[in-house]
Coordinates of C-alpha atoms in Angstrom, one line a residue:
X765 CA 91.7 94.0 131.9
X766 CA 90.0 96.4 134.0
X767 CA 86.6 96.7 132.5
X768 CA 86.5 93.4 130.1
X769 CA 83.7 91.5 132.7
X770 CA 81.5 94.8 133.3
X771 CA 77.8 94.7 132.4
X772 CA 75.3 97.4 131.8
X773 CA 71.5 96.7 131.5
X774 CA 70.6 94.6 128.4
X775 CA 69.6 96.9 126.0
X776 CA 71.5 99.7 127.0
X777 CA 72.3 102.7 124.5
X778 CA 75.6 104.7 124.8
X779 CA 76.2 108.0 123.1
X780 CA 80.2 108.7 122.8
X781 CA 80.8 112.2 121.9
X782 CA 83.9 113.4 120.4
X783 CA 83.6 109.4 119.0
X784 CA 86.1 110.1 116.4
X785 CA 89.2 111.5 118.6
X786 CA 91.8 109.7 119.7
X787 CA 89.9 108.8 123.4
X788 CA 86.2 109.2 122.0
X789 CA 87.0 106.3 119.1
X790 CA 88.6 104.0 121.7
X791 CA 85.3 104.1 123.8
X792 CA 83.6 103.2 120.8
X793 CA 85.4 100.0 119.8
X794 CA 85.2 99.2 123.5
X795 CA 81.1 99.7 123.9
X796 CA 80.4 97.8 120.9
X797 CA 83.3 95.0 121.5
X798 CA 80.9 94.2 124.8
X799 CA 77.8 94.2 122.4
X800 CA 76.1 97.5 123.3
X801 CA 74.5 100.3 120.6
X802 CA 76.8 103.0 120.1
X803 CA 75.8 106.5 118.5
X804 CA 78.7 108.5 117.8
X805 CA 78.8 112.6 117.8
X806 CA 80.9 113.9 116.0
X807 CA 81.4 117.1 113.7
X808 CA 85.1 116.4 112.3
X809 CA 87.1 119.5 113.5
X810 CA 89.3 117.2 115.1
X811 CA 88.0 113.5 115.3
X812 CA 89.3 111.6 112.1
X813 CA 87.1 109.5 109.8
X814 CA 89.5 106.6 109.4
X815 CA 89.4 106.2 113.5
X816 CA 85.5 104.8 113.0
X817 CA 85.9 103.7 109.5
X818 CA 86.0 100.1 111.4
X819 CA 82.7 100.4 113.1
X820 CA 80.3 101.9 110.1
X821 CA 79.1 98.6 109.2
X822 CA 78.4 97.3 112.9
X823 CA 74.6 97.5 113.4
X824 CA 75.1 98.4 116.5
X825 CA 77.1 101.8 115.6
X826 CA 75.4 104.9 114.3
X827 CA 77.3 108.0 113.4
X828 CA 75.5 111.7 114.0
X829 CA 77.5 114.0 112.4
X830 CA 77.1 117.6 114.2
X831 CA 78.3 120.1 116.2
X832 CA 77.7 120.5 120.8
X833 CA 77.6 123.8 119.7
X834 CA 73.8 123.9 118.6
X835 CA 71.4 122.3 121.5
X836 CA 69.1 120.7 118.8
X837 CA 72.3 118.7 117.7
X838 CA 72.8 117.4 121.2
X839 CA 69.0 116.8 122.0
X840 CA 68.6 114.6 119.2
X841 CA 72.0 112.8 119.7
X842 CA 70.8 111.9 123.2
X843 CA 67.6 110.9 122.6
X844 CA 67.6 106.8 123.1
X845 CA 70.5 107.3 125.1
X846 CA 70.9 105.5 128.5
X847 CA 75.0 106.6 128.8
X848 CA 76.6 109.7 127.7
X849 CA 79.9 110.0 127.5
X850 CA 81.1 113.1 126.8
X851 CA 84.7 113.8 125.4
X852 CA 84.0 116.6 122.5
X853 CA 86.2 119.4 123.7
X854 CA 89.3 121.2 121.7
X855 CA 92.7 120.3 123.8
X856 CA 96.3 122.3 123.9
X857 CA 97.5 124.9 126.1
X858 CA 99.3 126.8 123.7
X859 CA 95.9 126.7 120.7
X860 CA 93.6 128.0 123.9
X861 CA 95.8 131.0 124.7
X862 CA 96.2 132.0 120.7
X863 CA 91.9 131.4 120.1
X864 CA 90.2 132.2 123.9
X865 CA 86.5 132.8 122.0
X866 CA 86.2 129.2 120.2
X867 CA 87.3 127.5 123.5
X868 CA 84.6 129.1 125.4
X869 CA 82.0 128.4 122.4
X870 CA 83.2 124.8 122.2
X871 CA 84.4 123.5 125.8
X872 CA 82.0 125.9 127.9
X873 CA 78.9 126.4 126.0
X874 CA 79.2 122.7 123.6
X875 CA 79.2 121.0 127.0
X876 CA 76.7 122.7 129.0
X877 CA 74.1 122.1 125.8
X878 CA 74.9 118.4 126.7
X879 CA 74.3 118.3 130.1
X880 CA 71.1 120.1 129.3
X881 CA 70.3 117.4 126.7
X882 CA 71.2 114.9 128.8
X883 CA 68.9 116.0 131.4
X884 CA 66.2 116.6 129.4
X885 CA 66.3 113.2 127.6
X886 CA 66.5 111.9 131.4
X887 CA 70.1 109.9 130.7
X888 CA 71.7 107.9 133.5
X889 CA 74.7 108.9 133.7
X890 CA 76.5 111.7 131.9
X891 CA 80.4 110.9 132.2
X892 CA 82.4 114.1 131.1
X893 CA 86.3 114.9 130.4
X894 CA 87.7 117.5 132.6
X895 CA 91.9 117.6 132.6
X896 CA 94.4 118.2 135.2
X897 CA 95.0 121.5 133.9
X898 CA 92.4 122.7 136.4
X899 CA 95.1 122.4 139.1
X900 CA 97.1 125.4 137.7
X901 CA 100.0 127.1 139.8
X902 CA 99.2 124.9 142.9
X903 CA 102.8 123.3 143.7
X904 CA 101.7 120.3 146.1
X905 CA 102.3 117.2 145.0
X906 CA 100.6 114.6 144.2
X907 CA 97.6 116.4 143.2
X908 CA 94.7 115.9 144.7
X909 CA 90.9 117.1 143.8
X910 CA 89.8 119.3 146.3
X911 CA 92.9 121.7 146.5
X912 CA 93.6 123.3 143.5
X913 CA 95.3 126.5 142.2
X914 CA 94.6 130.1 139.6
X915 CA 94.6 128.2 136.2
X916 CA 97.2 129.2 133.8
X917 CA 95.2 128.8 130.4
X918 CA 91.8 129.3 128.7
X919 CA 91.5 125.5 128.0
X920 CA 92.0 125.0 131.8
X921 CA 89.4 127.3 132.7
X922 CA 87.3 126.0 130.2
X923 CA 87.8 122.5 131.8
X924 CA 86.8 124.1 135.4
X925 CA 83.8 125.9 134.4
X926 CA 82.6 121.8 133.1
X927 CA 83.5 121.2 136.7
X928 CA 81.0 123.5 138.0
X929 CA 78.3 122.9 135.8
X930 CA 78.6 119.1 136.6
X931 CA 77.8 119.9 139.5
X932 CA 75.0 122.0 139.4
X933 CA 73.9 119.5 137.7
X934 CA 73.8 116.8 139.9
X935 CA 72.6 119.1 142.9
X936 CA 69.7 121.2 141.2
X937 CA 68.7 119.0 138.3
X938 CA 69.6 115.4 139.7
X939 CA 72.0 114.9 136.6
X940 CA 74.0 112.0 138.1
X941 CA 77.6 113.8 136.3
X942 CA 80.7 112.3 136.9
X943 CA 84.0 114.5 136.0
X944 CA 87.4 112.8 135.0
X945 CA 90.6 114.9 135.4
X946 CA 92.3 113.1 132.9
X947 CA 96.2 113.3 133.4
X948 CA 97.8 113.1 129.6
X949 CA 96.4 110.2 127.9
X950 CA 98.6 108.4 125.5
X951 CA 97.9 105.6 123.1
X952 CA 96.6 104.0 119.7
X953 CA 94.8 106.5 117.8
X954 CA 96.4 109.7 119.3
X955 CA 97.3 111.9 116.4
X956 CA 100.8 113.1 115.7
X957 CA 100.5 115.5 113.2
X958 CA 100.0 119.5 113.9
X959 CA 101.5 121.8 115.5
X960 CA 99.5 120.7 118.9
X961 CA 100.0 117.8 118.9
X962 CA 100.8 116.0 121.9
X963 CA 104.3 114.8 123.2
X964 CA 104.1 111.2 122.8
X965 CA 103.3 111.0 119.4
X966 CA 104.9 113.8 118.3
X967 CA 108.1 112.3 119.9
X968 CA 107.4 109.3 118.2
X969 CA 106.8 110.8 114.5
X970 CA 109.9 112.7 114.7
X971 CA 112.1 109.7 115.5
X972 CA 110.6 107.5 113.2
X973 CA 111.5 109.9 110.6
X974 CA 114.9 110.8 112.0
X975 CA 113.9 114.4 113.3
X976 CA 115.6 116.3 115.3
X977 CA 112.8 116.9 118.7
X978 CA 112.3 119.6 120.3
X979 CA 112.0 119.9 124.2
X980 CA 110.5 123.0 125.5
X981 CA 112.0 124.1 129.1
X982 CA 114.9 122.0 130.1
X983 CA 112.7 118.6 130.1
X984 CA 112.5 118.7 133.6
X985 CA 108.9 118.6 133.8
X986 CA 107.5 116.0 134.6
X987 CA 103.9 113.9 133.6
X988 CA 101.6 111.1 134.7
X989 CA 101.3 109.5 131.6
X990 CA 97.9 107.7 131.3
X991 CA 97.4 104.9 128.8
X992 CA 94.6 105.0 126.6
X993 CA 93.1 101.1 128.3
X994 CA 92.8 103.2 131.8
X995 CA 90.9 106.1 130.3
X996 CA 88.1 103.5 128.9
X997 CA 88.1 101.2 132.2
X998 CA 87.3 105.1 134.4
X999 CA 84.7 105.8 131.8
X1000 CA 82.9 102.7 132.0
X1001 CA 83.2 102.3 135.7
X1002 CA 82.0 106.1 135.8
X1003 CA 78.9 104.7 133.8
X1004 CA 78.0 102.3 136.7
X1005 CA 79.0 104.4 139.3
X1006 CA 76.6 104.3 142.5
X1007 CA 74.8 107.5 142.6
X1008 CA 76.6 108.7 145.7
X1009 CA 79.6 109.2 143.4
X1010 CA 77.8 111.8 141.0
X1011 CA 78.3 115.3 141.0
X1012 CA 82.1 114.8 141.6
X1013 CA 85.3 115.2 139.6
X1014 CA 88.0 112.5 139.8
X1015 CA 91.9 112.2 139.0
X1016 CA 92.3 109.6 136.4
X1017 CA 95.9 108.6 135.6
X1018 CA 97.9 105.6 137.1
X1019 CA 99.5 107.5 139.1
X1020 CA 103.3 107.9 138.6
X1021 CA 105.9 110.7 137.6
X1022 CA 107.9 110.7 134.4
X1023 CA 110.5 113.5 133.6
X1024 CA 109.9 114.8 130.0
X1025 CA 113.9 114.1 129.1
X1026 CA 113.1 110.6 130.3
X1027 CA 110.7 110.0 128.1
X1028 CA 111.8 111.2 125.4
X1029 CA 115.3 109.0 126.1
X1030 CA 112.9 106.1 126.7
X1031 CA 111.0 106.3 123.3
X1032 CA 115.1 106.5 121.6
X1033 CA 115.6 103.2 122.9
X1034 CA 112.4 101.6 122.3
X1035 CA 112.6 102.9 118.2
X1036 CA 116.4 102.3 118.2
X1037 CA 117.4 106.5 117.7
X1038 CA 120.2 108.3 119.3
X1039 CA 119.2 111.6 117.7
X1040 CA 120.0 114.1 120.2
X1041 CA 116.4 116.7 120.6
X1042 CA 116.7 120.2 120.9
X1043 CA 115.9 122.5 124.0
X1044 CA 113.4 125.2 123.2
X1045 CA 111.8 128.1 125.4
X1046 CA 109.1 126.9 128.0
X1047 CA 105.6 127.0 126.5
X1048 CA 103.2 129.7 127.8
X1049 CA 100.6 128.5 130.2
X1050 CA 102.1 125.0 131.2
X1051 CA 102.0 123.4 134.5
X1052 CA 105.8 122.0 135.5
X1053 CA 104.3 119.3 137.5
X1054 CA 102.1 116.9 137.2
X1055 CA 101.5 113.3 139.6
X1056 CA 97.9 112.3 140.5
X1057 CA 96.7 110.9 143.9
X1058 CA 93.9 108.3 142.6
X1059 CA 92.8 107.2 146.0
X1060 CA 89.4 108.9 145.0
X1061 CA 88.6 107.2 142.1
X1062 CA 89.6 103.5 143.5
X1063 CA 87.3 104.1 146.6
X1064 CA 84.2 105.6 144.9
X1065 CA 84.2 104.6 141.5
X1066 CA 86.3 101.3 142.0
X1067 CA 89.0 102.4 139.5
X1068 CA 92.2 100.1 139.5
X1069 CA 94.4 100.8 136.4
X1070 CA 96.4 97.9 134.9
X1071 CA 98.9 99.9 132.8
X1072 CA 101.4 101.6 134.4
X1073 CA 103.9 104.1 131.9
X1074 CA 106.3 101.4 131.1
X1075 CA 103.5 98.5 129.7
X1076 CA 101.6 101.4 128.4
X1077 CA 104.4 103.1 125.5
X1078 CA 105.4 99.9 124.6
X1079 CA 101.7 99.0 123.4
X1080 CA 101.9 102.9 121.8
X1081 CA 105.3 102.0 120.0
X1082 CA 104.4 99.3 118.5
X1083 CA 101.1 100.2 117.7
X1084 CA 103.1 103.9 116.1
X1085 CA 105.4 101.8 113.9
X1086 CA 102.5 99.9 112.1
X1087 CA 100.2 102.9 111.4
X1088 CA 102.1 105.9 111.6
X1089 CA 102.3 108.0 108.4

């Protein structure tokens, strides 16, 4: 795989935060599976204990429970550290729109008293999770960083003011920041319960159970589905990334176009369903297209994804129809 023969400094200390979430968790297993200390941040809002509960007795893993929103939090969770990742954020369109206020608490002010205690603590590298939300109503695709549209949503403005700040902080305060644009992650660990959930899973729950889905629009938009092993080979290459690649922000997806009807007829015939889904209004604030150009990434960062949509939701299936409950 991607990132299975990369090496970081012996000795090197990582701090994951957001480590129990769905893309935080899989960072950790990965760290610590290549023999590095892990401290986990984490204050449970969304994160899930089960998704570490296989790390707590690993001497190299240590768990800080707390919140990015208090700065004393986030200065002692990076102090040690060599490598932040940072992935603590609250997702969904539709959740951003209902509660504006915690968004900008969490997303805006939680991740600038990171980059503050990363830069105080004098990390490395301070890897951070943007989303491809940021492009809003621009209509070209594939999408490509530097042209981007009005965002449509709180969480997508949320996501470009981390943008910003990342690169303040790599131009005033030499913070070597490097922002991922992720384009909807999918995988083991990704939860499918809730109301905002996301698609994939909450696909997958509904079949597994014999529910009738429900599409919203027509299920004409369409997605660059990102498995989860892609998202962990970015951030780790984003780690070791020469310093002429910080203060930027970078698509990460593998860069192909699935229709949301399509998916949802591809995961029927991976589980064995014919249930016919329903066709609801469109959701407020949603992009209609979504297809990443990740020509940036390969060239500065040396990003080459293995799993393309197809390998990727098979390895989700399966792993759905041994731990879903």
């Amino acid at each position: 795989m991607g990132y299975k023969n990369l090496e970081f400094p012996i000795g090197s200390r990582f701090l994951v935060t957001g480590g129990a979430g769905f893309i935080g968790s899989n960072l950790c297993e990965a760290i610590l599976d290549m023999g590095y200390f892990v401290r986990c941040l984490d204050n449970f809002s969304t994160g899930k204990r089960e998704n570490i509960a296989p790390f707590l007795e690993n001497p190299l893993f240590e768990l800080l429970e707390g919140d990015i929103r208090d700065l004393d939090t986030c200065m002692q969770a990076c102090k040690g550290i060599d490598f932040i990742t940072h992935q603590a954020s609250w997702g969904s369109v539709p959740r951003s729109i209902e509660m504006p206020l915690l968004y900008e608490e969490i997303n805006i002010k939680g991740t600038l008293n990171m980059m503050e205690a990363a830069r105080q603590n004098k990390a490395k590298k301070f890897v951070y999770a943007s989303s491809s939300s940021v492009y809003g109503d621009e209509p070209n695709l594939p999408k490509v960083e530097d042209r981007v549209g009005k965002v449509l949503s709180p969480y997508a403005l949320t996501k470009k003011v981390g943008e910003e700040y990342g690169r303040l902080y790599t131009q005033i305060y030499g913070l070597e920041t490097v922002g991922f644009r992720y384009f909807n992650v999918f995988g083991r660990r990704q939860d499918p319960h809730g109301y905002y959930a996301a698609v994939i899973p909450k696909f997958v729950k509904a079949l597994l159970n014999n529910e009738i889905s429900t599409i919203n629009g027509d299920g004409g938009q369409s997605r660059d589905f990102t498995y989860i092993e892609n998202v962990i080979e970015a951030n780790l290459k984003g780690m070791l990334a020469p310093k002429e690649a910080a203060g930027e922000v970078y698509n990460i997806a593998f860069g192909g176009r699935v229709f949301l009807v399509d998916l949802y007829n591809k995961l029927s015939e991976l589980l064995e369903k014919d249930i016919q889904p329903n066709f609801g209004p469109d959701r407020a604030g949603d992009v209609k297209h979504s297809n990443a150009d990740i020509s940036k990434a390969k060239k500065l960062l040396g990003y080459n994804p293995d799993y393309d949509f197809n390998s990727g939701i098979e390895l989700a299936v399966n792993w759905y129809k041994f731990n879903l409950r």
